[in-house]
PDB file of C-alpha atoms and ligand atoms in Angstrom:
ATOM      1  CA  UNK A  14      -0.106 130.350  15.447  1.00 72.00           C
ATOM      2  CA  UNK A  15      -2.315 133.033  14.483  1.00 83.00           C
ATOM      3  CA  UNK A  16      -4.802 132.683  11.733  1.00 92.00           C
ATOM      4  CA  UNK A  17      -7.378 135.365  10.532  1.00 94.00           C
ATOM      5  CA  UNK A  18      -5.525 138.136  12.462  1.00 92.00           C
ATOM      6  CA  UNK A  19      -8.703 140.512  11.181  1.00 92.00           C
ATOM      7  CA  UNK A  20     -10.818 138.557  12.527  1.00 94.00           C
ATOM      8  CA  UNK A  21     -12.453 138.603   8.967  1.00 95.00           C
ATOM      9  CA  UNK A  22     -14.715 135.557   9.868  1.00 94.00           C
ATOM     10  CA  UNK A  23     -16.275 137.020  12.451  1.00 93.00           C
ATOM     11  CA  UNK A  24     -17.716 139.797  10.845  1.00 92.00           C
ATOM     12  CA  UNK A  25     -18.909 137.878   7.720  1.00 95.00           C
ATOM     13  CA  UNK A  26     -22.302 137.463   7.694  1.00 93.00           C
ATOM     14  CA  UNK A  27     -23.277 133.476   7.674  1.00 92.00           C
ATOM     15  CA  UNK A  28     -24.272 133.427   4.466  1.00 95.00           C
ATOM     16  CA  UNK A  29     -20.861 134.100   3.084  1.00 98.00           C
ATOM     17  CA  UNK A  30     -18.779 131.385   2.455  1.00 98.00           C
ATOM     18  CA  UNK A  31     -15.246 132.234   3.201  1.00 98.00           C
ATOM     19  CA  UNK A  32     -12.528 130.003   1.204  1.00 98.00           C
ATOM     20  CA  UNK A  33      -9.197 129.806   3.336  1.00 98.00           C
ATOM     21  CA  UNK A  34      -6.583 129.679   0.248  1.00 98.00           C
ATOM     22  CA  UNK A  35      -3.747 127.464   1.267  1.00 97.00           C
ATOM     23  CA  UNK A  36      -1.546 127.715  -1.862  1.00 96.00           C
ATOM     24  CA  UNK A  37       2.065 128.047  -0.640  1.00 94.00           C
ATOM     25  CA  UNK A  38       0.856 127.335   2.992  1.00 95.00           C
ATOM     26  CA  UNK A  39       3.296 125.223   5.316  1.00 94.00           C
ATOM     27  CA  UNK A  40       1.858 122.720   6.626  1.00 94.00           C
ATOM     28  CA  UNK A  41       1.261 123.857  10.375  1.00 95.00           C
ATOM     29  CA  UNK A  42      -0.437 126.639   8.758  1.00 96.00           C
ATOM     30  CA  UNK A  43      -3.134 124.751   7.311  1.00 96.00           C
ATOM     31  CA  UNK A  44      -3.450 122.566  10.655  1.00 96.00           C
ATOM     32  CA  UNK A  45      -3.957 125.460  12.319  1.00 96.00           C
ATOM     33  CA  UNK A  46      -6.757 126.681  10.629  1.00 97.00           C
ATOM     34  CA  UNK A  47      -8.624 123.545  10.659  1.00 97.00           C
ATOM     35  CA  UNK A  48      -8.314 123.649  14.333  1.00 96.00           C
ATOM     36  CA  UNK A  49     -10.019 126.819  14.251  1.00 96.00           C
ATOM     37  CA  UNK A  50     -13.052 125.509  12.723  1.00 96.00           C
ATOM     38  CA  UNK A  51     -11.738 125.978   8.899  1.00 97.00           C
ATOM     39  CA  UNK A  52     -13.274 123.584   6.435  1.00 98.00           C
ATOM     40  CA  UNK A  53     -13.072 125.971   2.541  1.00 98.00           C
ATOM     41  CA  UNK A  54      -9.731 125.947   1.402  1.00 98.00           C
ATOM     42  CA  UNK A  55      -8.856 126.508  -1.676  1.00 98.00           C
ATOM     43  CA  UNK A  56      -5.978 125.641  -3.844  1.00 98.00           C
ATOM     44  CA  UNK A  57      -4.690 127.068  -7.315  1.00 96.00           C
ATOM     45  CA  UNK A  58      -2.684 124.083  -8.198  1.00 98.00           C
ATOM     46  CA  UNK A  59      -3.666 120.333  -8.507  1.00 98.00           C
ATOM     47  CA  UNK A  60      -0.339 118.693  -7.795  1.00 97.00           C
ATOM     48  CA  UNK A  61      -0.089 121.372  -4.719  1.00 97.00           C
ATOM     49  CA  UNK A  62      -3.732 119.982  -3.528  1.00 98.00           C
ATOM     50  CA  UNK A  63      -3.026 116.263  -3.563  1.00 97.00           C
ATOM     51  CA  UNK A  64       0.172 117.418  -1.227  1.00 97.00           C
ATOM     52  CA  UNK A  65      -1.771 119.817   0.946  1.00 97.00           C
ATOM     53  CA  UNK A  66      -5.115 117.264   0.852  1.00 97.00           C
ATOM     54  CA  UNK A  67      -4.851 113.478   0.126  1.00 94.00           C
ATOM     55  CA  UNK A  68      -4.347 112.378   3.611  1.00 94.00           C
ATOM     56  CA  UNK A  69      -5.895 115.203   5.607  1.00 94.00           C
ATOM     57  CA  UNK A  70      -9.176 114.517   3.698  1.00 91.00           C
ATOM     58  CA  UNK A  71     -10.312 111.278   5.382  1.00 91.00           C
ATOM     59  CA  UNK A  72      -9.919 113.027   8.649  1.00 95.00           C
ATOM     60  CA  UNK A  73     -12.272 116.043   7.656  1.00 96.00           C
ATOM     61  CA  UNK A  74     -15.127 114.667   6.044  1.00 94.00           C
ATOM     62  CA  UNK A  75     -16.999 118.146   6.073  1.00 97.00           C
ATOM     63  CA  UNK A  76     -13.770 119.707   4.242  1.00 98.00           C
ATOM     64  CA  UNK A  77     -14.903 121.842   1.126  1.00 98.00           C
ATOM     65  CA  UNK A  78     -11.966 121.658  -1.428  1.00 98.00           C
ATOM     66  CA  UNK A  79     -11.809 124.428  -4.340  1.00 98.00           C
ATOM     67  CA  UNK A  80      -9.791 124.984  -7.445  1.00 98.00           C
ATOM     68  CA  UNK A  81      -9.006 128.270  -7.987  1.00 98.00           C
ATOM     69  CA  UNK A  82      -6.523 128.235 -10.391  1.00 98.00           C
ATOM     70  CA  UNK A  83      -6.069 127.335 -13.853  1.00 96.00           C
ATOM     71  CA  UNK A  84      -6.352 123.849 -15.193  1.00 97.00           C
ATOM     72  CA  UNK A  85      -5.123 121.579 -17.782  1.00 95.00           C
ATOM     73  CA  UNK A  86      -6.995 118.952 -19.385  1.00 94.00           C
ATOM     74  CA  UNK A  87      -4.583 116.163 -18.759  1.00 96.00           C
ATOM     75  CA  UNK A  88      -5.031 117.192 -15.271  1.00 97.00           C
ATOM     76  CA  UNK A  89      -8.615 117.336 -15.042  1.00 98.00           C
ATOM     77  CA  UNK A  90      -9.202 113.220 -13.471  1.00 98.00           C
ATOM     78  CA  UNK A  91      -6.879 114.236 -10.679  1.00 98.00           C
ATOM     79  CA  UNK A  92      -9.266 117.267 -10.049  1.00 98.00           C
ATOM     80  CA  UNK A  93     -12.019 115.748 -10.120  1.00 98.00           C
ATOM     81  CA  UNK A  94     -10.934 113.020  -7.867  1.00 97.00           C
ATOM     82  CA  UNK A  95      -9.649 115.772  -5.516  1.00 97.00           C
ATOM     83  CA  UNK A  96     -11.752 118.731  -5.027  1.00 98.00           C
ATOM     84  CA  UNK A  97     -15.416 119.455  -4.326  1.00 98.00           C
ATOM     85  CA  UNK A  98     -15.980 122.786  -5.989  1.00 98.00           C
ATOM     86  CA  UNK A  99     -14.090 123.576  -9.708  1.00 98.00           C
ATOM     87  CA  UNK A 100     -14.115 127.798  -9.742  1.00 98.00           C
ATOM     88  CA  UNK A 101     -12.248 128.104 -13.235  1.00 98.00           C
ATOM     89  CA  UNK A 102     -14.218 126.440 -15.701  1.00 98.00           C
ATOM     90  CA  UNK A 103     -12.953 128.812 -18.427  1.00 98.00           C
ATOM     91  CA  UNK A 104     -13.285 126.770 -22.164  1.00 97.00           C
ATOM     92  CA  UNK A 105     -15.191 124.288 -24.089  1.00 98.00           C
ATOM     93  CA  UNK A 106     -11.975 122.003 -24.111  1.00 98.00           C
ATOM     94  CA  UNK A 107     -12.035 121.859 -20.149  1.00 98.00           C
ATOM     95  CA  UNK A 108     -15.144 121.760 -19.683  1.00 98.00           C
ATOM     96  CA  UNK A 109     -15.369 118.596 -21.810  1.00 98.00           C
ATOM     97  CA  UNK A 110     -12.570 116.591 -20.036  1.00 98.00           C
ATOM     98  CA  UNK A 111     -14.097 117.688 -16.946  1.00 98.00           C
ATOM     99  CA  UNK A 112     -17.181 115.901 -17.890  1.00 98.00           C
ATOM    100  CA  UNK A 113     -15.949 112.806 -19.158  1.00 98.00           C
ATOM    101  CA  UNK A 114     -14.073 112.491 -15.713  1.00 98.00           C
ATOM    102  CA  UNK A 115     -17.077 113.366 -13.392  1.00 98.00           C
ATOM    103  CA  UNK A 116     -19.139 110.321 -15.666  1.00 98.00           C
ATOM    104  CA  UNK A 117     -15.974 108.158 -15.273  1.00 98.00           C
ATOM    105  CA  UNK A 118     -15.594 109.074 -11.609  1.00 98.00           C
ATOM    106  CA  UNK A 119     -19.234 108.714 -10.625  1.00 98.00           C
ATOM    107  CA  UNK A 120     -19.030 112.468  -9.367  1.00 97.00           C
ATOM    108  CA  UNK A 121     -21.066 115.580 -10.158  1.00 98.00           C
ATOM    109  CA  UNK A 122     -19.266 118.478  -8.664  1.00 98.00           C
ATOM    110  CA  UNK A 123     -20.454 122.118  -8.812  1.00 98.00           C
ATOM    111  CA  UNK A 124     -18.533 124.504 -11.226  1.00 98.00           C
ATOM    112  CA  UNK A 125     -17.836 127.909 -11.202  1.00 98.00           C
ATOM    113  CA  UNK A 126     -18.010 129.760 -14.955  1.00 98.00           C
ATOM    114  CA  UNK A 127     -14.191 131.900 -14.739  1.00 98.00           C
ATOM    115  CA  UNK A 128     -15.059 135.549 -16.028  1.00 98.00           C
ATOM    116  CA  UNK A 129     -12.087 137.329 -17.852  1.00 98.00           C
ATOM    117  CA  UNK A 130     -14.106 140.498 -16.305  1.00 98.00           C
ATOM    118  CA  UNK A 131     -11.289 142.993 -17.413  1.00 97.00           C
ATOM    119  CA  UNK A 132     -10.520 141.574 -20.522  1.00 96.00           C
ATOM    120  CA  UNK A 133      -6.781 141.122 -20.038  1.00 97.00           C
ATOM    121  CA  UNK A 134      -5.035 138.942 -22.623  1.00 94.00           C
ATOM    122  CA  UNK A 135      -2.686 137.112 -20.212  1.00 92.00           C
ATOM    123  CA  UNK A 136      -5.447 136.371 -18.148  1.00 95.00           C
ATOM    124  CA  UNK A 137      -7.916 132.739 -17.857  1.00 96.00           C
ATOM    125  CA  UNK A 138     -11.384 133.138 -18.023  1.00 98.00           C
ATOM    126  CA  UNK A 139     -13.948 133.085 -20.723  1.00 98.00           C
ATOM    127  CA  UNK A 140     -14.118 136.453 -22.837  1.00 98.00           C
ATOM    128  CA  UNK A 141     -17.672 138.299 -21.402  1.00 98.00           C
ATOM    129  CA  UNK A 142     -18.457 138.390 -25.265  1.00 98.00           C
ATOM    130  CA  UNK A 143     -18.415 134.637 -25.303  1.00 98.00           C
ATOM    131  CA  UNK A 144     -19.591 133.734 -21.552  1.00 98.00           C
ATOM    132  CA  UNK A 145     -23.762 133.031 -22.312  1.00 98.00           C
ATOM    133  CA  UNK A 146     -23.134 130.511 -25.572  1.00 98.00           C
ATOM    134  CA  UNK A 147     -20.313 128.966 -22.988  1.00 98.00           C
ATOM    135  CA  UNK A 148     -22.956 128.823 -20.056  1.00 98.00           C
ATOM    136  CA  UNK A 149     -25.361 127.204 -22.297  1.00 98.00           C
ATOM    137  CA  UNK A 150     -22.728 124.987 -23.737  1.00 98.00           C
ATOM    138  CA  UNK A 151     -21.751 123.815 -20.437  1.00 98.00           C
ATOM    139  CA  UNK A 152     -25.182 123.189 -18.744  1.00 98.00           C
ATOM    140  CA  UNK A 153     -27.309 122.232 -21.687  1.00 98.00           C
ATOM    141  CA  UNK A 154     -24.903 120.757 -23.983  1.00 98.00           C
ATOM    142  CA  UNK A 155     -22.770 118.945 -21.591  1.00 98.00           C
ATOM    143  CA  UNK A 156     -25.255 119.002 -18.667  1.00 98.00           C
ATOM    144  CA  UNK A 157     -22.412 120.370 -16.059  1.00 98.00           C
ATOM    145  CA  UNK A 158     -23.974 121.688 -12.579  1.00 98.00           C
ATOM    146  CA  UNK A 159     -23.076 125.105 -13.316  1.00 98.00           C
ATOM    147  CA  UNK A 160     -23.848 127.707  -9.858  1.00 98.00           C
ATOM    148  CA  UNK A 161     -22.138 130.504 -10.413  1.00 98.00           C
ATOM    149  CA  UNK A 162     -19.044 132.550 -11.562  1.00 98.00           C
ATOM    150  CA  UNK A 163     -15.771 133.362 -10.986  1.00 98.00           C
ATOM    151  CA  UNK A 164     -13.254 136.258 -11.342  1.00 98.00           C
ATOM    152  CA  UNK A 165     -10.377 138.052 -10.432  1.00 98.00           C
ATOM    153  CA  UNK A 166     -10.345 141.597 -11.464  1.00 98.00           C
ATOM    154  CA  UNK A 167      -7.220 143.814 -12.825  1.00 97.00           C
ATOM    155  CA  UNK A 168      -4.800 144.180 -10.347  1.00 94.00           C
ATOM    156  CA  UNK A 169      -4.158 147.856 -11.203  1.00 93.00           C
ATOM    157  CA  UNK A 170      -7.539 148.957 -11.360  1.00 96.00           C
ATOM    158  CA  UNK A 171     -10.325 149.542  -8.567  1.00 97.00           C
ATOM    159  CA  UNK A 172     -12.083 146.671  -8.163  1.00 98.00           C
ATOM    160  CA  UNK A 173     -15.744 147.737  -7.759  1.00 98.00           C
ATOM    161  CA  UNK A 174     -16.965 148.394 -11.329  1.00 98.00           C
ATOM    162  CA  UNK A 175     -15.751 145.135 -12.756  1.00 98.00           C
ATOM    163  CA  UNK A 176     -17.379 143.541  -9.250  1.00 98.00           C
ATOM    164  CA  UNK A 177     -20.487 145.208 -10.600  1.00 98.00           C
ATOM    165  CA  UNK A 178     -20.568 144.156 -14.034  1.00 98.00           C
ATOM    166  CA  UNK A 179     -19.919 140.377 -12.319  1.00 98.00           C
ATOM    167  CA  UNK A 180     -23.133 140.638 -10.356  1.00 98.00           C
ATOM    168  CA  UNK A 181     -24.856 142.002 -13.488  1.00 98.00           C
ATOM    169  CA  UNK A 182     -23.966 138.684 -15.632  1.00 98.00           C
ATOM    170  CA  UNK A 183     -24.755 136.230 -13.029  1.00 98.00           C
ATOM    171  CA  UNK A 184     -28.485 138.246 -12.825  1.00 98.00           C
ATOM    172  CA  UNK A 185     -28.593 137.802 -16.498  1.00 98.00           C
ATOM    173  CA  UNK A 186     -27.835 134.573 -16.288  1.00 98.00           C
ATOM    174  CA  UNK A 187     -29.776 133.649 -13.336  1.00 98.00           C
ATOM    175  CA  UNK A 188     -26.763 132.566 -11.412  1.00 98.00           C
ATOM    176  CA  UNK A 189     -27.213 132.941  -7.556  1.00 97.00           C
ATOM    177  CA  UNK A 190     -22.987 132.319  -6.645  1.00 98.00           C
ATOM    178  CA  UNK A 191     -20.616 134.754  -7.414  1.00 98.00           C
ATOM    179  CA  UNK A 192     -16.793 134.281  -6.132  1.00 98.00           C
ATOM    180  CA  UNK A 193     -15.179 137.219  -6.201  1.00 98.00           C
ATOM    181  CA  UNK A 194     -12.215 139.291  -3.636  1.00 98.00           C
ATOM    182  CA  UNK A 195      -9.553 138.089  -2.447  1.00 98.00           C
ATOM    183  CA  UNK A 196      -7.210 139.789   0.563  1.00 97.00           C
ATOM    184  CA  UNK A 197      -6.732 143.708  -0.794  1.00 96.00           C
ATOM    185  CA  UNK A 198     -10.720 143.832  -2.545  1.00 97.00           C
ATOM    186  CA  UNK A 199     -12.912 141.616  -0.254  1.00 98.00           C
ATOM    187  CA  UNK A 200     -14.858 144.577   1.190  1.00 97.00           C
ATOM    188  CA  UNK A 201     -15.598 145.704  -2.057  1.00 98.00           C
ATOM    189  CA  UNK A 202     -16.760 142.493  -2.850  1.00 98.00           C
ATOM    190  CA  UNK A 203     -19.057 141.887  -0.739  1.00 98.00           C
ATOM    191  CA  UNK A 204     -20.664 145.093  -1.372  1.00 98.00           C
ATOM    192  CA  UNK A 205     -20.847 144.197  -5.277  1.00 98.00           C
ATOM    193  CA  UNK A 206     -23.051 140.977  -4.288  1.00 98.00           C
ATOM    194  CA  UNK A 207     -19.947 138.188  -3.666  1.00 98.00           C
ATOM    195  CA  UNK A 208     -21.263 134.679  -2.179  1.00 98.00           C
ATOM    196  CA  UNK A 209     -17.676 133.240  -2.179  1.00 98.00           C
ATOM    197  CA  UNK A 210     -14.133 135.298  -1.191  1.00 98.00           C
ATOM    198  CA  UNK A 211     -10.950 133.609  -1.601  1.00 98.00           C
ATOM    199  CA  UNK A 212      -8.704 134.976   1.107  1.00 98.00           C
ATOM    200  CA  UNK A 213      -4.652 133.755   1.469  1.00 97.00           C
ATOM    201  CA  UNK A 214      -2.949 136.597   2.809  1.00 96.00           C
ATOM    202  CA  UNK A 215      -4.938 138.229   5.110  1.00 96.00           C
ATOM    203  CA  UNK A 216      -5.696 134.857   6.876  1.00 96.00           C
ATOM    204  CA  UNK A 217      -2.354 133.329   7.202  1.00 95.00           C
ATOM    205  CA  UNK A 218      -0.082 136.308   6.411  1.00 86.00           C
ATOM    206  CA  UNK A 219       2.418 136.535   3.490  1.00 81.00           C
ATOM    207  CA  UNK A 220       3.168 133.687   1.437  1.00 76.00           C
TER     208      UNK A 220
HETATM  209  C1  PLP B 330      -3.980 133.317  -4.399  1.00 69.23           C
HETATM  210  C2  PLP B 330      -5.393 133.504  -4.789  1.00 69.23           C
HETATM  211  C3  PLP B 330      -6.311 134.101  -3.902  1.00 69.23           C
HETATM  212  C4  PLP B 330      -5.941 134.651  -2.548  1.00 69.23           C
HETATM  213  O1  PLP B 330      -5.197 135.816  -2.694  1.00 69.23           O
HETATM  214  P1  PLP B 330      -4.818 136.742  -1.423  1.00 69.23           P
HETATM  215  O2  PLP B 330      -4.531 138.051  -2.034  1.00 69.23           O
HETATM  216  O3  PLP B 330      -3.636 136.105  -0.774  1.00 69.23           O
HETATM  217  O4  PLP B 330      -6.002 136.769  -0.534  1.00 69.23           O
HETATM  218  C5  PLP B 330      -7.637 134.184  -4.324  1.00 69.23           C
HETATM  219  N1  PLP B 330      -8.041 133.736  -5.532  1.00 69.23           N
HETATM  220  C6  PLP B 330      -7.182 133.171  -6.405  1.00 69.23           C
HETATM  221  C7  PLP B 330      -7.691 132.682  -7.715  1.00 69.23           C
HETATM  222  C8  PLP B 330      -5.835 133.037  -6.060  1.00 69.23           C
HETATM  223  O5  PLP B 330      -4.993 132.475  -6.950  1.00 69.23           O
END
């Protein structure tokens, strides 16, 4: 089975960290990239993960688990217990169950602040209006290891200025990590300043 068929890693320069997404990935799928040296994935559900994960994690003990999607505060002990990187800290309400479980659990993961960078109503993320009295909530209030931030950008819009005005919050913040592109906007990304891409599609083909 064929994984990366752009031979995307490759080309990435090391400092780039590319996250394999392996929502609505079979199986072989996700063995296969392990096999090929694979060890970011990242996963948009929790319930998904603990399918994909549980058992596969005591056999990788360099695996890198991220949450890329949305999460729900009843959920957030199962994350925490799960993954290794949380990319969509997004309100104070999260960010507070997410802190209670990491002092329960013993764990101090690294967080991602989730940028609603276009402004779309349907869309997570933190409003850019509200994002420096969240960062400071988060970090100094709560004392979460925040690194970086997060964002997916309009679907039907090109990607690069909201890319830009990504890199210039994380400089204003004095955030080094920025995750951001995914399959069609990676290049772009990377231009704009991205640490982290998030790539499904154009690693394992269609979901
Ligand atoms: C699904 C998903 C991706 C990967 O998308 P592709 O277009 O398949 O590369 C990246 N980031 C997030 C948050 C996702 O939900």
């Amino acid at each position: 089975m064929k994984i990366d068929p752009l031979h995307i890693r490759e080309k990435l320069p090391e400092k780039i960290t590319l996250i394999a997404v392996s929502k609505n990935q079979p199986d072989e799928k996700i063995d296969a990239a392990l096999a090929a040296g694979f060890r970011q994935f990242g996963e948009n559900r929790v319930q998904e993960a603990q399918r994909h994960w549980q058992e596969k994690r005591a056999l990788y003990p360099d695996l890198v688990l991220h949450l890329i999607g949305p999460l729900q505060s009843n959920k957030a002990g199962d994350a925490v217990a799960l993954f290794d990187v949380i990319q969509t800290l997004d309100r104070p309400k999260i960010a507070e169950a997410l802190r209670r479980e990491m002092e329960r659990q013993g764990r101090d993961l690294p967080c991602f602040i989730q940028v609603n960078i276009g402004d779309e109503p349907q869309k997570a993320g933190i409003a850019v209006a509200d994002l420096p009295e969240f960062y400071r909530y988060c970090t100094e209030t709560l004392g979460l290891s925040v690194v970086g931030l997060m964002a997916i950008p309009p679907f039907d819009q090109p990607a690069t200025p909201f890319f830009q005005r990504m890199r210039h919050l994380a400089d204003t913040l004095g955030l080094t990590q920025l995750s951001m592109g995914m399959s069609d906007d990676y290049p772009e990304a990377l231009d704009c300043g991205a640490t982290h891409i998030r790539i499904g599609t154009a690693l394992f083909g269609q979901r």
